[in-house]
Amino acid sequence: ALANSEPITNTEVQTRVERILKENAEAQRVPRAELTRLVLERLIAERAQLQQAKEAGIKVDELAIDQAEQTVARQNQISLAELRSRVAAEGISPQAFRNDLRDQLLLTRLRDREVEAKVKVSDIEVDQFIRDQRTSPNAATQNINIAQVLIAVPECASDAQVATLLQRA
């Protein structure tokens, strides 16, 4: 298949199918042809999103990949060396594993940016809403309840950044 002129090979699809079958017993119940189709669709969507992230200038540095690798090890309650050993035993090269982590971080950052864009309300829009509410004939009977305020916090945010964003919220 092609995702915006970038090829997705049968080898990539079959490798992902095999990994899913190995990691997930439930996947054994899905007919292989259906699973292959779903994996191909997922790869096309991922590739398109990765291209979108690249066009948007979203980048992931080596330090972020190192931290993600450490997080995976910690979540699995193993050392970094043990994680690398297990990845190698699965037939995945260290560089391929790091590339997968990079792609996942890029996709997460792209999705976070999209969410921010959807929920971001400018100060001008807030001011206009308040003016409209004050001049509305039934403004006195309206109640406004803000249940949640979403402020995106970067993955590697420092305590100072979190405090600043909390204050903003």
XYZ file of C-alpha atoms in Angstrom:
169
model
C 0.000 0.000 0.000
C 0.970 3.645 -0.293
C 0.365 6.243 2.380
C 0.869 9.628 0.723
C 3.429 8.107 -1.662
C 5.284 6.287 1.144
C 5.226 2.500 0.684
C 4.031 0.028 3.277
C 5.448 -3.377 2.440
C 3.890 -6.773 2.915
C 6.828 -7.616 5.199
C 5.919 -4.720 7.506
C 2.297 -5.834 7.609
C 3.134 -9.498 8.249
C 5.696 -8.583 10.926
C 3.088 -6.514 12.755
C 0.487 -9.292 12.375
C 2.923 -11.842 13.845
C 3.755 -9.538 16.753
C 0.041 -9.014 17.504
C -0.650 -12.744 17.354
C 2.281 -13.439 19.685
C 1.327 -10.724 22.201
C -2.435 -11.104 22.238
C -4.273 -14.405 22.619
C -7.572 -12.730 21.620
C -6.114 -11.969 18.200
C -5.980 -15.725 17.520
C -9.788 -15.673 17.212
C -9.757 -13.155 14.359
C -9.397 -14.664 10.878
C -5.884 -14.000 9.551
C -7.141 -12.165 6.446
C -9.247 -9.833 8.605
C -6.357 -9.208 11.004
C -4.053 -8.463 8.071
C -6.578 -5.978 6.660
C -6.920 -4.261 10.045
C -3.153 -4.075 10.498
C -2.731 -2.596 7.025
C -5.390 0.035 7.749
C -3.651 0.860 11.043
C -0.248 1.160 9.348
C -1.688 3.473 6.692
C -3.270 5.679 9.363
C -0.063 5.723 11.434
C 2.081 6.542 8.412
C -0.245 9.382 7.421
C -0.185 10.741 10.983
C 3.607 10.481 11.138
C 3.817 12.470 7.913
C 1.440 15.018 9.396
C 3.637 15.270 12.507
C 6.696 15.796 10.326
C 4.934 18.531 8.345
C 3.886 20.177 11.617
C 7.516 20.213 12.744
C 6.969 17.867 15.669
C 10.205 16.206 16.697
C 11.340 13.707 19.300
C 14.913 13.914 20.544
C 17.094 11.030 21.690
C 16.651 11.971 25.350
C 12.869 11.526 25.064
C 13.386 8.118 23.456
C 15.810 7.155 26.249
C 13.202 8.176 28.821
C 10.481 6.226 26.999
C 12.712 3.166 26.926
C 13.305 3.500 30.676
C 9.567 3.920 31.247
C 8.828 0.707 29.341
C 11.397 -1.144 31.451
C 9.981 0.325 34.677
C 6.396 -0.548 33.684
C 7.483 -4.131 33.086
C 9.428 -4.103 36.370
C 12.698 -5.043 34.685
C 16.039 -3.356 34.142
C 16.888 -1.527 30.943
C 19.432 -4.246 30.099
C 16.762 -6.929 30.602
C 14.332 -5.000 28.383
C 16.918 -4.793 25.618
C 17.645 -8.485 26.011
C 13.959 -9.395 25.735
C 13.485 -7.128 22.719
C 16.444 -8.804 21.014
C 15.020 -12.237 21.892
C 11.822 -11.206 20.094
C 13.904 -10.592 16.986
C 13.576 -6.812 17.143
C 16.749 -4.812 16.671
C 17.524 -2.106 19.236
C 17.251 0.546 16.509
C 13.870 -0.787 15.330
C 12.606 -0.733 18.925
C 13.811 2.856 19.383
C 12.227 3.818 16.057
C 8.920 2.338 17.249
C 9.207 4.366 20.463
C 9.980 7.506 18.427
C 6.929 6.912 16.243
C 4.688 6.379 19.265
C 5.973 9.569 20.887
C 5.423 11.488 17.642
C 1.868 10.174 17.370
C 1.169 11.060 21.003
C 2.500 14.583 20.555
C 0.493 15.026 17.351
C -2.699 13.863 19.088
C -1.973 16.119 22.073
C -1.535 19.065 19.721
C -4.803 18.234 17.959
C -6.644 18.045 21.284
C -5.155 21.382 22.331
C -6.288 22.951 19.078
C -9.816 21.613 19.528
C -10.279 22.743 23.112
C -8.271 25.940 23.054
C -10.458 28.960 23.607
C -8.867 32.324 23.108
C -9.106 35.131 25.638
C -10.978 37.140 23.019
C -13.618 34.389 22.734
C -13.991 34.271 26.531
C -14.344 38.065 26.739
C -16.916 38.019 23.947
C -18.892 35.250 25.674
C -18.925 37.200 28.953
C -20.107 40.359 27.158
C -22.828 38.364 25.410
C -23.952 36.866 28.713
C -24.118 40.268 30.400
C -26.229 41.772 27.636
C -28.488 38.750 27.188
C -32.073 39.296 28.431
C -32.095 35.966 30.276
C -28.485 36.164 31.529
C -29.585 36.315 35.161
C -31.275 32.928 34.904
C -28.342 31.141 33.271
C -25.868 29.155 35.294
C -22.465 28.338 33.930
C -20.716 25.321 35.388
C -17.138 24.675 34.374
C -16.523 21.091 35.386
C -13.097 20.627 33.857
C -10.366 22.755 32.415
C -7.904 20.957 30.165
C -4.378 22.265 30.218
C -1.949 20.084 28.267
C 1.163 19.226 30.249
C 4.246 18.142 28.297
C 5.404 14.590 28.913
C 8.731 15.660 30.463
C 7.429 18.736 32.302
C 9.414 20.014 35.268
C 7.770 20.768 38.604
C 7.998 24.484 37.787
C 6.218 23.979 34.457
C 3.485 21.922 36.121
C 3.027 24.622 38.782
C 2.783 27.323 36.107
C 0.225 25.305 34.125
C -1.747 24.544 37.301
C -1.857 28.259 38.099
C -3.072 28.936 34.556
C -5.849 26.389 34.993
